[in-house]
Amino acid sequence: MQSGPDTAETSTQLLINNLKVQAAEQCFGAADEMVELVGLRHGYLRSSSLYLERVFRDLRSASLNYANDGCYWSTERWLFETGR
């Protein structure tokens, strides 16, 4: 007899997905604001000692490497299937 998916495991995965999305969005937002605050010369040039350009680029690509949309979709699907 095969049982359904473990809801505790699913809940944990959904929490991890939501944490990933929040971290990606908030960290990227913070890096974006820092670039705005210090301006182009110190915030986005590769020769800057702050390395904000690299942080900005890396944080932007994080949501593309493991798409935030996939995390949202997983959560919505689980909520729909469980009726929560």
CSV table of N, CA, C and O in Angstrom, one decimal:
chain,number,residue,atom,x,y,z
A,1,MET,N,0.8,-1.2,0.0
A,1,MET,CA,0.0,0.0,0.0
A,1,MET,C,0.9,1.2,0.0
A,1,MET,O,1.8,1.4,0.8
A,2,GLN,N,0.6,2.1,-0.9
A,2,GLN,CA,1.4,3.3,-1.0
A,2,GLN,C,0.7,4.5,-0.4
A,2,GLN,O,-0.5,4.7,-0.6
A,3,SER,N,1.4,5.2,0.4
A,3,SER,CA,0.7,6.4,1.1
A,3,SER,C,1.0,7.6,0.3
A,3,SER,O,1.9,7.7,-0.6
A,4,GLY,N,0.3,8.7,0.6
A,4,GLY,CA,0.4,10.0,0.0
A,4,GLY,C,1.7,10.7,0.4
A,4,GLY,O,2.4,10.1,1.3
A,5,PRO,N,1.9,11.8,-0.1
A,5,PRO,CA,3.1,12.6,0.3
A,5,PRO,C,3.1,13.0,1.8
A,5,PRO,O,2.0,13.2,2.4
A,6,ASP,N,4.2,13.0,2.4
A,6,ASP,CA,4.4,13.3,3.8
A,6,ASP,C,4.1,14.8,4.0
A,6,ASP,O,4.8,15.6,3.4
A,7,THR,N,3.0,15.2,4.7
A,7,THR,CA,2.7,16.6,4.8
A,7,THR,C,3.7,17.4,5.6
A,7,THR,O,3.9,18.5,5.3
A,8,ALA,N,4.3,16.7,6.6
A,8,ALA,CA,5.3,17.4,7.3
A,8,ALA,C,6.5,17.8,6.4
A,8,ALA,O,7.1,18.9,6.5
A,9,GLU,N,6.9,16.8,5.6
A,9,GLU,CA,8.0,17.1,4.6
A,9,GLU,C,7.6,18.2,3.6
A,9,GLU,O,8.4,19.0,3.3
A,10,THR,N,6.4,18.1,3.2
A,10,THR,CA,5.9,19.1,2.2
A,10,THR,C,5.8,20.5,2.9
A,10,THR,O,6.3,21.5,2.3
A,11,SER,N,5.3,20.6,4.1
A,11,SER,CA,5.3,21.8,4.8
A,11,SER,C,6.7,22.4,5.0
A,11,SER,O,6.9,23.6,4.8
A,12,THR,N,7.6,21.6,5.3
A,12,THR,CA,9.0,22.0,5.5
A,12,THR,C,9.5,22.6,4.2
A,12,THR,O,10.2,23.6,4.2
A,13,GLN,N,9.3,21.9,3.1
A,13,GLN,CA,9.8,22.3,1.8
A,13,GLN,C,9.2,23.7,1.4
A,13,GLN,O,9.8,24.5,0.9
A,14,LEU,N,7.9,23.8,1.7
A,14,LEU,CA,7.2,25.1,1.4
A,14,LEU,C,7.8,26.2,2.2
A,14,LEU,O,8.0,27.3,1.7
A,15,LEU,N,8.1,26.0,3.5
A,15,LEU,CA,8.7,27.0,4.3
A,15,LEU,C,10.1,27.4,3.8
A,15,LEU,O,10.5,28.5,3.7
A,16,ILE,N,10.8,26.4,3.3
A,16,ILE,CA,12.2,26.6,2.7
A,16,ILE,C,12.0,27.4,1.4
A,16,ILE,O,12.8,28.4,1.2
A,17,ASN,N,11.0,27.1,0.6
A,17,ASN,CA,10.8,27.8,-0.6
A,17,ASN,C,10.4,29.3,-0.3
A,17,ASN,O,11.0,30.2,-1.0
A,18,ASN,N,9.6,29.5,0.6
A,18,ASN,CA,9.2,30.9,1.0
A,18,ASN,C,10.3,31.6,1.6
A,18,ASN,O,10.5,32.8,1.3
A,19,LEU,N,11.1,31.0,2.4
A,19,LEU,CA,12.3,31.6,2.9
A,19,LEU,C,13.3,32.0,1.8
A,19,LEU,O,13.8,33.2,1.8
A,20,LYS,N,13.5,31.2,0.8
A,20,LYS,CA,14.4,31.4,-0.3
A,20,LYS,C,13.9,32.6,-1.1
A,20,LYS,O,14.7,33.5,-1.4
A,21,VAL,N,12.6,32.7,-1.3
A,21,VAL,CA,12.0,33.8,-2.1
A,21,VAL,C,12.2,35.1,-1.4
A,21,VAL,O,12.6,36.1,-1.9
A,22,GLN,N,11.8,35.1,-0.1
A,22,GLN,CA,12.0,36.3,0.7
A,22,GLN,C,13.4,36.8,0.8
A,22,GLN,O,13.7,38.0,0.7
A,23,ALA,N,14.3,35.9,1.1
A,23,ALA,CA,15.7,36.2,1.1
A,23,ALA,C,16.2,36.8,-0.2
A,23,ALA,O,16.9,37.8,-0.2
A,24,ALA,N,15.9,36.2,-1.3
A,24,ALA,CA,16.3,36.7,-2.6
A,24,ALA,C,15.8,38.0,-2.9
A,24,ALA,O,16.5,38.9,-3.3
A,25,GLU,N,14.5,38.3,-2.6
A,25,GLU,CA,13.9,39.6,-2.9
A,25,GLU,C,14.4,40.7,-2.0
A,25,GLU,O,14.8,41.8,-2.4
A,26,GLN,N,14.5,40.4,-0.7
A,26,GLN,CA,15.0,41.4,0.3
A,26,GLN,C,16.5,41.7,0.1
A,26,GLN,O,16.9,42.9,0.2
A,27,CYS,N,17.3,40.7,-0.1
A,27,CYS,CA,18.7,41.0,-0.3
A,27,CYS,C,19.0,41.7,-1.6
A,27,CYS,O,19.8,42.6,-1.6
A,28,PHE,N,18.3,41.4,-2.6
A,28,PHE,CA,18.5,42.1,-3.9
A,28,PHE,C,18.0,43.5,-3.7
A,28,PHE,O,18.7,44.5,-4.2
A,29,GLY,N,16.9,43.7,-3.0
A,29,GLY,CA,16.4,45.1,-2.8
A,29,GLY,C,17.4,45.9,-2.0
A,29,GLY,O,17.6,47.1,-2.3
A,30,ALA,N,18.0,45.3,-1.0
A,30,ALA,CA,19.0,46.0,-0.2
A,30,ALA,C,20.2,46.4,-1.0
A,30,ALA,O,20.8,47.5,-0.9
A,31,ALA,N,20.7,45.4,-1.9
A,31,ALA,CA,21.8,45.7,-2.7
A,31,ALA,C,21.5,46.8,-3.7
A,31,ALA,O,22.3,47.7,-4.0
A,32,ASP,N,20.3,46.8,-4.3
A,32,ASP,CA,19.8,47.8,-5.2
A,32,ASP,C,19.8,49.2,-4.5
A,32,ASP,O,20.3,50.2,-5.1
A,33,GLU,N,19.3,49.2,-3.3
A,33,GLU,CA,19.3,50.5,-2.6
A,33,GLU,C,20.7,51.0,-2.3
A,33,GLU,O,21.0,52.2,-2.3
A,34,MET,N,21.6,50.1,-1.9
A,34,MET,CA,23.0,50.5,-1.7
A,34,MET,C,23.7,51.1,-2.9
A,34,MET,O,24.4,52.1,-2.8
A,35,VAL,N,23.4,50.5,-4.1
A,35,VAL,CA,24.0,51.0,-5.3
A,35,VAL,C,23.4,52.4,-5.6
A,35,VAL,O,24.1,53.3,-6.0
A,36,GLU,N,22.1,52.6,-5.3
A,36,GLU,CA,21.5,53.9,-5.5
A,36,GLU,C,22.1,54.9,-4.5
A,36,GLU,O,22.3,56.1,-4.9
A,37,LEU,N,22.3,54.5,-3.3
A,37,LEU,CA,22.9,55.4,-2.3
A,37,LEU,C,24.3,55.9,-2.6
A,37,LEU,O,24.6,57.1,-2.4
A,38,VAL,N,25.1,55.0,-3.0
A,38,VAL,CA,26.5,55.4,-3.3
A,38,VAL,C,26.8,55.9,-4.7
A,38,VAL,O,27.8,56.4,-5.0
A,39,GLY,N,25.8,55.6,-5.6
A,39,GLY,CA,25.9,56.1,-6.9
A,39,GLY,C,26.7,55.2,-7.8
A,39,GLY,O,27.3,54.2,-7.4
A,40,LEU,N,26.8,55.6,-9.1
A,40,LEU,CA,27.4,54.7,-10.1
A,40,LEU,C,28.9,54.5,-9.9
A,40,LEU,O,29.4,53.4,-10.0
A,41,ARG,N,29.6,55.6,-9.5
A,41,ARG,CA,31.1,55.5,-9.3
A,41,ARG,C,31.5,54.4,-8.3
A,41,ARG,O,32.4,53.6,-8.5
A,42,HIS,N,30.8,54.4,-7.2
A,42,HIS,CA,31.2,53.5,-6.1
A,42,HIS,C,30.3,52.3,-6.0
A,42,HIS,O,30.7,51.3,-5.3
A,43,GLY,N,29.2,52.3,-6.6
A,43,GLY,CA,28.2,51.3,-6.5
A,43,GLY,C,28.2,50.3,-7.6
A,43,GLY,O,27.9,49.1,-7.4
A,44,TYR,N,28.5,50.7,-8.8
A,44,TYR,CA,28.3,49.7,-9.9
A,44,TYR,C,29.5,49.5,-10.8
A,44,TYR,O,29.5,48.7,-11.6
A,45,LEU,N,30.6,50.3,-10.6
A,45,LEU,CA,31.8,50.1,-11.4
A,45,LEU,C,32.6,48.9,-10.8
A,45,LEU,O,32.7,48.7,-9.6
A,46,ARG,N,33.1,48.1,-11.7
A,46,ARG,CA,33.9,46.9,-11.3
A,46,ARG,C,35.1,47.3,-10.5
A,46,ARG,O,35.6,46.5,-9.7
A,47,SER,N,35.6,48.4,-10.8
A,47,SER,CA,36.9,48.9,-10.1
A,47,SER,C,36.6,49.4,-8.7
A,47,SER,O,37.6,49.7,-8.0
A,48,SER,N,35.4,49.5,-8.3
A,48,SER,CA,35.0,50.0,-7.0
A,48,SER,C,35.5,49.0,-5.9
A,48,SER,O,35.4,47.8,-6.1
A,49,SER,N,36.0,49.5,-4.8
A,49,SER,CA,36.4,48.6,-3.7
A,49,SER,C,35.2,48.0,-2.9
A,49,SER,O,35.4,47.2,-2.1
A,50,LEU,N,34.0,48.5,-3.2
A,50,LEU,CA,32.8,48.0,-2.5
A,50,LEU,C,32.3,46.7,-3.0
A,50,LEU,O,31.5,46.0,-2.4
A,51,TYR,N,32.6,46.4,-4.3
A,51,TYR,CA,32.1,45.2,-4.9
A,51,TYR,C,30.6,45.1,-5.0
A,51,TYR,O,30.0,44.0,-5.0
A,52,LEU,N,29.9,46.2,-4.9
A,52,LEU,CA,28.4,46.1,-5.0
A,52,LEU,C,27.9,45.6,-6.3
A,52,LEU,O,26.9,45.0,-6.4
A,53,GLU,N,28.7,45.9,-7.4
A,53,GLU,CA,28.3,45.4,-8.7
A,53,GLU,C,28.2,43.9,-8.7
A,53,GLU,O,27.2,43.4,-9.2
A,54,ARG,N,29.1,43.3,-8.1
A,54,ARG,CA,29.1,41.8,-8.1
A,54,ARG,C,28.0,41.3,-7.2
A,54,ARG,O,27.3,40.3,-7.6
A,55,VAL,N,27.8,41.9,-6.1
A,55,VAL,CA,26.8,41.4,-5.2
A,55,VAL,C,25.4,41.6,-5.9
A,55,VAL,O,24.5,40.8,-5.8
A,56,PHE,N,25.2,42.8,-6.5
A,56,PHE,CA,24.0,43.1,-7.2
A,56,PHE,C,23.7,42.1,-8.3
A,56,PHE,O,22.6,41.5,-8.3
A,57,ARG,N,24.7,41.8,-9.1
A,57,ARG,CA,24.6,40.8,-10.2
A,57,ARG,C,24.3,39.4,-9.6
A,57,ARG,O,23.4,38.7,-10.1
A,58,ASP,N,25.0,39.0,-8.6
A,58,ASP,CA,24.8,37.7,-8.1
A,58,ASP,C,23.5,37.5,-7.4
A,58,ASP,O,22.8,36.4,-7.6
A,59,LEU,N,23.0,38.5,-6.7
A,59,LEU,CA,21.7,38.4,-6.1
A,59,LEU,C,20.6,38.4,-7.1
A,59,LEU,O,19.6,37.8,-7.0
A,60,ARG,N,20.8,39.2,-8.2
A,60,ARG,CA,19.8,39.2,-9.3
A,60,ARG,C,19.7,37.8,-9.9
A,60,ARG,O,18.6,37.3,-10.2
A,61,SER,N,20.8,37.2,-10.1
A,61,SER,CA,20.8,35.9,-10.8
A,61,SER,C,20.3,34.8,-9.9
A,61,SER,O,19.8,33.7,-10.4
A,62,ALA,N,20.3,35.0,-8.6
A,62,ALA,CA,19.8,33.9,-7.7
A,62,ALA,C,18.3,33.6,-8.0
A,62,ALA,O,17.9,32.4,-8.0
A,63,SER,N,17.5,34.6,-8.3
A,63,SER,CA,16.1,34.3,-8.6
A,63,SER,C,15.9,33.7,-10.0
A,63,SER,O,14.9,33.1,-10.2
A,64,LEU,N,16.9,33.9,-10.8
A,64,LEU,CA,16.8,33.2,-12.1
A,64,LEU,C,17.3,31.8,-12.1
A,64,LEU,O,16.8,31.0,-12.8
A,65,ASN,N,18.4,31.5,-11.3
A,65,ASN,CA,18.9,30.2,-11.2
A,65,ASN,C,17.9,29.2,-10.7
A,65,ASN,O,17.8,28.1,-11.2
A,66,TYR,N,17.2,29.5,-9.7
A,66,TYR,CA,16.1,28.7,-9.2
A,66,TYR,C,15.0,29.6,-9.0
A,66,TYR,O,14.8,30.3,-8.1
A,67,ALA,N,14.2,29.7,-10.1
A,67,ALA,CA,13.2,30.7,-10.3
A,67,ALA,C,12.2,30.8,-9.1
A,67,ALA,O,11.7,29.8,-8.6
A,68,ASN,N,12.0,32.0,-8.7
A,68,ASN,CA,11.1,32.3,-7.6
A,68,ASN,C,9.7,31.9,-8.0
A,68,ASN,O,8.9,31.5,-7.2
A,69,ASP,N,9.4,32.0,-9.3
A,69,ASP,CA,8.1,31.6,-9.8
A,69,ASP,C,7.8,30.2,-9.5
A,69,ASP,O,6.7,29.8,-9.2
A,70,GLY,N,8.8,29.3,-9.6
A,70,GLY,CA,8.6,27.9,-9.3
A,70,GLY,C,8.3,27.7,-7.8
A,70,GLY,O,7.5,26.8,-7.5
A,71,CYS,N,8.9,28.5,-7.0
A,71,CYS,CA,8.6,28.4,-5.5
A,71,CYS,C,7.2,28.8,-5.3
A,71,CYS,O,6.4,28.2,-4.5
A,72,TYR,N,6.7,29.9,-5.9
A,72,TYR,CA,5.4,30.4,-5.8
A,72,TYR,C,4.4,29.4,-6.3
A,72,TYR,O,3.4,29.1,-5.7
A,73,TRP,N,4.7,28.8,-7.4
A,73,TRP,CA,3.8,27.8,-8.0
A,73,TRP,C,3.7,26.6,-7.1
A,73,TRP,O,2.6,26.1,-7.0
A,74,SER,N,4.8,26.1,-6.5
A,74,SER,CA,4.7,25.0,-5.6
A,74,SER,C,3.8,25.2,-4.4
A,74,SER,O,3.0,24.4,-4.0
A,75,THR,N,3.9,26.4,-3.9
A,75,THR,CA,3.1,26.8,-2.7
A,75,THR,C,1.6,26.9,-3.1
A,75,THR,O,0.8,26.3,-2.4
A,76,GLU,N,1.3,27.5,-4.2
A,76,GLU,CA,0.0,27.7,-4.7
A,76,GLU,C,-0.7,26.3,-5.0
A,76,GLU,O,-1.8,26.0,-4.6
A,77,ARG,N,0.1,25.4,-5.6
A,77,ARG,CA,-0.4,24.1,-5.9
A,77,ARG,C,-0.7,23.3,-4.6
A,77,ARG,O,-1.8,22.7,-4.5
A,78,TRP,N,0.2,23.4,-3.6
A,78,TRP,CA,0.0,22.7,-2.4
A,78,TRP,C,-1.2,23.2,-1.7
A,78,TRP,O,-2.1,22.5,-1.1
A,79,LEU,N,-1.4,24.6,-1.6
A,79,LEU,CA,-2.5,25.2,-1.0
A,79,LEU,C,-3.8,24.8,-1.7
A,79,LEU,O,-4.8,24.5,-1.0
A,80,PHE,N,-3.8,24.7,-3.0
A,80,PHE,CA,-5.0,24.3,-3.7
A,80,PHE,C,-5.4,22.8,-3.4
A,80,PHE,O,-6.5,22.5,-3.2
A,81,GLU,N,-4.3,22.0,-3.5
A,81,GLU,CA,-4.6,20.5,-3.3
A,81,GLU,C,-5.0,20.2,-1.8
A,81,GLU,O,-5.8,19.3,-1.7
A,82,THR,N,-4.5,20.9,-0.9
A,82,THR,CA,-4.9,20.6,0.5
A,82,THR,C,-6.1,21.4,1.0
A,82,THR,O,-6.6,21.2,2.1
A,83,GLY,N,-6.6,22.4,0.2
A,83,GLY,CA,-7.7,23.2,0.5
A,83,GLY,C,-7.4,24.2,1.7
A,83,GLY,O,-8.4,24.6,2.4
A,84,ARG,N,-6.2,24.5,1.8
A,84,ARG,CA,-5.9,25.5,2.9
A,84,ARG,C,-5.9,26.9,2.5
A,84,ARG,O,-5.9,27.3,1.4
